[in-house]
Amino acid sequence: MLCTYAAYISTTIPILSDIILKLYLVYNVFWVLVLTVYVFYISMKKGDVDKKNSIVQKSAAIVFIISILLIFLLRCDLIIENNFATRYTQGPSVNFTYLISSICIVLMILLIIINRHSLTKKYIPIYSFLITIVIGIISYCFGDILENELSYEDT
């Protein structure tokens, strides 16, 4: 909802619009980092958690701070098409967000594979997240095909 508002004000208050859109990218990076740290903690043995706790927290904090800086320094372009029906962002800031998210997702998958012998209910949020990512990738790559197949045409 806030991103739609940012698109509406993009011509009148472009600086505020840019800040809102970049804050959304920061929000995405934050949550993927939180999920990655969560997977790391539930994947470790109980004795190792205390030893590696500060390392994981410091590493995640450093990555997050660097991500915030890069997201705000890099360009983010708002694209509005089809009389405001289609709105999205692109540019180096968005690409950086995709990069960080991809690295975290690969790390989560590796941690799950490495610890497949101890998979518990604690992994359910991660499975849900990964399934959502796969669905998003499929709809992005094959959206036109799915839309055409599912639409009803009266001939």
PDB file of C-alpha atoms in Angstrom:
ATOM      1  CA  MET A   1       0.000   0.000   0.000  1.00  0.00           C
ATOM      2  CA  LEU A   2       2.791   2.407   0.865  1.00  0.00           C
ATOM      3  CA  CYS A   3       4.585   1.595  -2.401  1.00  0.00           C
ATOM      4  CA  THR A   4       1.411   2.514  -4.307  1.00  0.00           C
ATOM      5  CA  TYR A   5       1.376   5.821  -2.480  1.00  0.00           C
ATOM      6  CA  ALA A   6       5.042   6.300  -3.415  1.00  0.00           C
ATOM      7  CA  ALA A   7       4.116   5.737  -7.049  1.00  0.00           C
ATOM      8  CA  TYR A   8       1.308   8.314  -6.816  1.00  0.00           C
ATOM      9  CA  ILE A   9       3.613  10.989  -5.395  1.00  0.00           C
ATOM     10  CA  SER A  10       6.589  10.146  -7.601  1.00  0.00           C
ATOM     11  CA  THR A  11       6.059  13.170  -9.856  1.00  0.00           C
ATOM     12  CA  THR A  12       5.166  15.670  -7.132  1.00  0.00           C
ATOM     13  CA  ILE A  13       7.502  14.584  -4.296  1.00  0.00           C
ATOM     14  CA  PRO A  14      10.135  12.374  -5.949  1.00  0.00           C
ATOM     15  CA  ILE A  15      12.532  12.393  -2.981  1.00  0.00           C
ATOM     16  CA  LEU A  16       9.906  11.048  -0.576  1.00  0.00           C
ATOM     17  CA  SER A  17       8.805   8.505  -3.172  1.00  0.00           C
ATOM     18  CA  ASP A  18      12.391   7.293  -3.570  1.00  0.00           C
ATOM     19  CA  ILE A  19      12.855   7.016   0.202  1.00  0.00           C
ATOM     20  CA  ILE A  20       9.657   4.967   0.586  1.00  0.00           C
ATOM     21  CA  LEU A  21      10.613   2.604  -2.230  1.00  0.00           C
ATOM     22  CA  LYS A  22      14.137   2.133  -0.853  1.00  0.00           C
ATOM     23  CA  LEU A  23      12.803   1.542   2.655  1.00  0.00           C
ATOM     24  CA  TYR A  24      10.731  -1.271   1.187  1.00  0.00           C
ATOM     25  CA  LEU A  25      13.918  -2.809  -0.230  1.00  0.00           C
ATOM     26  CA  VAL A  26      15.565  -2.467   3.203  1.00  0.00           C
ATOM     27  CA  TYR A  27      12.512  -4.175   4.714  1.00  0.00           C
ATOM     28  CA  ASN A  28      12.926  -7.106   2.307  1.00  0.00           C
ATOM     29  CA  VAL A  29      16.633  -7.460   3.117  1.00  0.00           C
ATOM     30  CA  PHE A  30      15.870  -7.303   6.847  1.00  0.00           C
ATOM     31  CA  TRP A  31      13.386 -10.179   6.724  1.00  0.00           C
ATOM     32  CA  VAL A  32      15.507 -12.428   4.550  1.00  0.00           C
ATOM     33  CA  LEU A  33      18.427 -11.846   6.950  1.00  0.00           C
ATOM     34  CA  VAL A  34      16.196 -12.644   9.947  1.00  0.00           C
ATOM     35  CA  LEU A  35      15.082 -15.891   8.316  1.00  0.00           C
ATOM     36  CA  THR A  36      18.677 -16.791   7.464  1.00  0.00           C
ATOM     37  CA  VAL A  37      19.822 -16.219  11.049  1.00  0.00           C
ATOM     38  CA  TYR A  38      16.828 -18.254  12.246  1.00  0.00           C
ATOM     39  CA  VAL A  39      17.813 -21.183  10.026  1.00  0.00           C
ATOM     40  CA  PHE A  40      21.397 -20.892  11.217  1.00  0.00           C
ATOM     41  CA  TYR A  41      20.310 -21.070  14.877  1.00  0.00           C
ATOM     42  CA  ILE A  42      17.924 -23.983  14.482  1.00  0.00           C
ATOM     43  CA  SER A  43      20.516 -25.847  12.416  1.00  0.00           C
ATOM     44  CA  MET A  44      23.266 -25.660  15.039  1.00  0.00           C
ATOM     45  CA  LYS A  45      23.803 -28.114  17.850  1.00  0.00           C
ATOM     46  CA  LYS A  46      22.780 -26.806  21.254  1.00  0.00           C
ATOM     47  CA  GLY A  47      26.350 -26.429  22.526  1.00  0.00           C
ATOM     48  CA  ASP A  48      27.490 -24.493  19.464  1.00  0.00           C
ATOM     49  CA  VAL A  49      24.813 -21.796  19.723  1.00  0.00           C
ATOM     50  CA  ASP A  50      26.509 -19.949  22.580  1.00  0.00           C
ATOM     51  CA  LYS A  51      29.923 -20.043  20.904  1.00  0.00           C
ATOM     52  CA  LYS A  52      28.753 -18.724  17.550  1.00  0.00           C
ATOM     53  CA  ASN A  53      25.955 -16.440  18.781  1.00  0.00           C
ATOM     54  CA  SER A  54      27.909 -13.188  18.760  1.00  0.00           C
ATOM     55  CA  ILE A  55      29.614 -13.992  15.438  1.00  0.00           C
ATOM     56  CA  VAL A  56      26.283 -14.605  13.716  1.00  0.00           C
ATOM     57  CA  GLN A  57      24.682 -11.510  15.228  1.00  0.00           C
ATOM     58  CA  LYS A  58      27.622  -9.260  14.342  1.00  0.00           C
ATOM     59  CA  SER A  59      27.845 -10.649  10.820  1.00  0.00           C
ATOM     60  CA  ALA A  60      24.118 -10.148  10.207  1.00  0.00           C
ATOM     61  CA  ALA A  61      24.289  -6.603  11.618  1.00  0.00           C
ATOM     62  CA  ILE A  62      27.253  -5.707   9.402  1.00  0.00           C
ATOM     63  CA  VAL A  63      25.571  -7.131   6.292  1.00  0.00           C
ATOM     64  CA  PHE A  64      22.381  -5.241   7.152  1.00  0.00           C
ATOM     65  CA  ILE A  65      24.161  -1.906   7.675  1.00  0.00           C
ATOM     66  CA  ILE A  66      26.123  -2.294   4.437  1.00  0.00           C
ATOM     67  CA  SER A  67      22.883  -3.243   2.659  1.00  0.00           C
ATOM     68  CA  ILE A  68      21.115  -0.130   3.937  1.00  0.00           C
ATOM     69  CA  LEU A  69      23.958   2.074   2.763  1.00  0.00           C
ATOM     70  CA  LEU A  70      24.147   0.483  -0.681  1.00  0.00           C
ATOM     71  CA  ILE A  71      20.381   0.477  -1.195  1.00  0.00           C
ATOM     72  CA  PHE A  72      20.224   4.202  -0.450  1.00  0.00           C
ATOM     73  CA  LEU A  73      23.336   5.037  -2.488  1.00  0.00           C
ATOM     74  CA  LEU A  74      22.371   3.054  -5.579  1.00  0.00           C
ATOM     75  CA  ARG A  75      19.745   4.212  -8.057  1.00  0.00           C
ATOM     76  CA  CYS A  76      16.177   2.879  -7.925  1.00  0.00           C
ATOM     77  CA  ASP A  77      13.900   3.638 -10.867  1.00  0.00           C
ATOM     78  CA  LEU A  78      10.115   3.549 -10.582  1.00  0.00           C
ATOM     79  CA  ILE A  79       8.436   2.258 -13.732  1.00  0.00           C
ATOM     80  CA  ILE A  80       4.760   3.065 -14.278  1.00  0.00           C
ATOM     81  CA  GLU A  81       3.020   1.520 -17.309  1.00  0.00           C
ATOM     82  CA  ASN A  82      -0.456   0.867 -18.669  1.00  0.00           C
ATOM     83  CA  ASN A  83      -2.065   3.983 -17.215  1.00  0.00           C
ATOM     84  CA  PHE A  84      -0.839   3.170 -13.674  1.00  0.00           C
ATOM     85  CA  ALA A  85      -1.989  -0.470 -13.852  1.00  0.00           C
ATOM     86  CA  THR A  86       1.603  -1.755 -13.767  1.00  0.00           C
ATOM     87  CA  ARG A  87       4.114  -0.368 -11.269  1.00  0.00           C
ATOM     88  CA  TYR A  88       7.495  -1.766 -10.350  1.00  0.00           C
ATOM     89  CA  THR A  89      11.035  -0.725  -9.520  1.00  0.00           C
ATOM     90  CA  GLN A  90      14.267  -1.588 -11.243  1.00  0.00           C
ATOM     91  CA  GLY A  91      17.884  -0.537 -11.151  1.00  0.00           C
ATOM     92  CA  PRO A  92      21.063  -1.249  -9.191  1.00  0.00           C
ATOM     93  CA  SER A  93      19.367  -0.870  -5.798  1.00  0.00           C
ATOM     94  CA  VAL A  94      16.771  -3.513  -6.678  1.00  0.00           C
ATOM     95  CA  ASN A  95      19.423  -5.778  -8.212  1.00  0.00           C
ATOM     96  CA  PHE A  96      21.489  -5.530  -5.027  1.00  0.00           C
ATOM     97  CA  THR A  97      18.428  -6.527  -2.985  1.00  0.00           C
ATOM     98  CA  TYR A  98      17.922  -9.537  -5.270  1.00  0.00           C
ATOM     99  CA  LEU A  99      21.598 -10.456  -4.850  1.00  0.00           C
ATOM    100  CA  ILE A 100      21.525 -10.340  -1.036  1.00  0.00           C
ATOM    101  CA  SER A 101      18.226 -12.247  -0.976  1.00  0.00           C
ATOM    102  CA  SER A 102      19.573 -14.901  -3.344  1.00  0.00           C
ATOM    103  CA  ILE A 103      22.719 -15.393  -1.273  1.00  0.00           C
ATOM    104  CA  CYS A 104      20.640 -15.770   1.893  1.00  0.00           C
ATOM    105  CA  ILE A 105      18.243 -18.217   0.233  1.00  0.00           C
ATOM    106  CA  VAL A 106      21.130 -20.356  -1.041  1.00  0.00           C
ATOM    107  CA  LEU A 107      22.647 -20.285   2.450  1.00  0.00           C
ATOM    108  CA  MET A 108      19.326 -21.390   3.965  1.00  0.00           C
ATOM    109  CA  ILE A 109      19.023 -24.251   1.488  1.00  0.00           C
ATOM    110  CA  LEU A 110      22.606 -25.367   2.192  1.00  0.00           C
ATOM    111  CA  LEU A 111      21.979 -25.302   5.948  1.00  0.00           C
ATOM    112  CA  ILE A 112      18.822 -27.362   5.487  1.00  0.00           C
ATOM    113  CA  ILE A 113      20.642 -29.892   3.289  1.00  0.00           C
ATOM    114  CA  ILE A 114      23.578 -30.154   5.699  1.00  0.00           C
ATOM    115  CA  ASN A 115      21.230 -30.705   8.659  1.00  0.00           C
ATOM    116  CA  ARG A 116      18.601 -32.827   6.911  1.00  0.00           C
ATOM    117  CA  HIS A 117      18.971 -35.502   9.587  1.00  0.00           C
ATOM    118  CA  SER A 118      17.543 -33.191  12.246  1.00  0.00           C
ATOM    119  CA  LEU A 119      14.682 -31.494  10.394  1.00  0.00           C
ATOM    120  CA  THR A 120      11.921 -30.586  12.831  1.00  0.00           C
ATOM    121  CA  LYS A 121       8.790 -28.444  12.964  1.00  0.00           C
ATOM    122  CA  LYS A 122      11.064 -25.450  13.462  1.00  0.00           C
ATOM    123  CA  TYR A 123      11.773 -25.510   9.719  1.00  0.00           C
ATOM    124  CA  ILE A 124       8.110 -25.054   8.685  1.00  0.00           C
ATOM    125  CA  PRO A 125       8.389 -21.226   8.311  1.00  0.00           C
ATOM    126  CA  ILE A 126      11.421 -21.715   6.089  1.00  0.00           C
ATOM    127  CA  TYR A 127       9.666 -24.294   3.912  1.00  0.00           C
ATOM    128  CA  SER A 128       6.757 -21.859   3.528  1.00  0.00           C
ATOM    129  CA  PHE A 129       9.156 -19.067   2.586  1.00  0.00           C
ATOM    130  CA  LEU A 130      11.017 -21.229   0.056  1.00  0.00           C
ATOM    131  CA  ILE A 131       7.783 -22.502  -1.516  1.00  0.00           C
ATOM    132  CA  THR A 132       6.598 -18.895  -1.861  1.00  0.00           C
ATOM    133  CA  ILE A 133       9.894 -17.978  -3.538  1.00  0.00           C
ATOM    134  CA  VAL A 134       9.557 -20.881  -5.992  1.00  0.00           C
ATOM    135  CA  ILE A 135       5.966 -19.884  -6.811  1.00  0.00           C
ATOM    136  CA  GLY A 136       7.098 -16.287  -7.333  1.00  0.00           C
ATOM    137  CA  ILE A 137       9.891 -17.354  -9.685  1.00  0.00           C
ATOM    138  CA  ILE A 138       7.526 -19.588 -11.669  1.00  0.00           C
ATOM    139  CA  SER A 139       4.901 -16.854 -11.984  1.00  0.00           C
ATOM    140  CA  TYR A 140       7.584 -14.343 -12.983  1.00  0.00           C
ATOM    141  CA  CYS A 141       9.141 -16.600 -15.616  1.00  0.00           C
ATOM    142  CA  PHE A 142       5.953 -18.156 -16.961  1.00  0.00           C
ATOM    143  CA  GLY A 143       3.340 -15.549 -16.023  1.00  0.00           C
ATOM    144  CA  ASP A 144       2.248 -14.850 -19.587  1.00  0.00           C
ATOM    145  CA  ILE A 145       1.845 -18.544 -20.373  1.00  0.00           C
ATOM    146  CA  LEU A 146      -0.114 -19.205 -17.175  1.00  0.00           C
ATOM    147  CA  GLU A 147      -2.297 -16.152 -17.741  1.00  0.00           C
ATOM    148  CA  ASN A 148      -3.078 -17.193 -21.318  1.00  0.00           C
ATOM    149  CA  GLU A 149      -3.815 -20.790 -20.313  1.00  0.00           C
ATOM    150  CA  LEU A 150      -6.093 -19.792 -17.456  1.00  0.00           C
ATOM    151  CA  SER A 151      -8.004 -17.065 -19.264  1.00  0.00           C
ATOM    152  CA  TYR A 152     -11.275 -17.897 -20.945  1.00  0.00           C
ATOM    153  CA  GLU A 153     -11.636 -16.743 -24.519  1.00  0.00           C
ATOM    154  CA  ASP A 154     -15.019 -16.841 -26.180  1.00  0.00           C
ATOM    155  CA  THR A 155     -14.616 -17.622 -29.883  1.00  0.00           C
TER     156      THR A 155
END
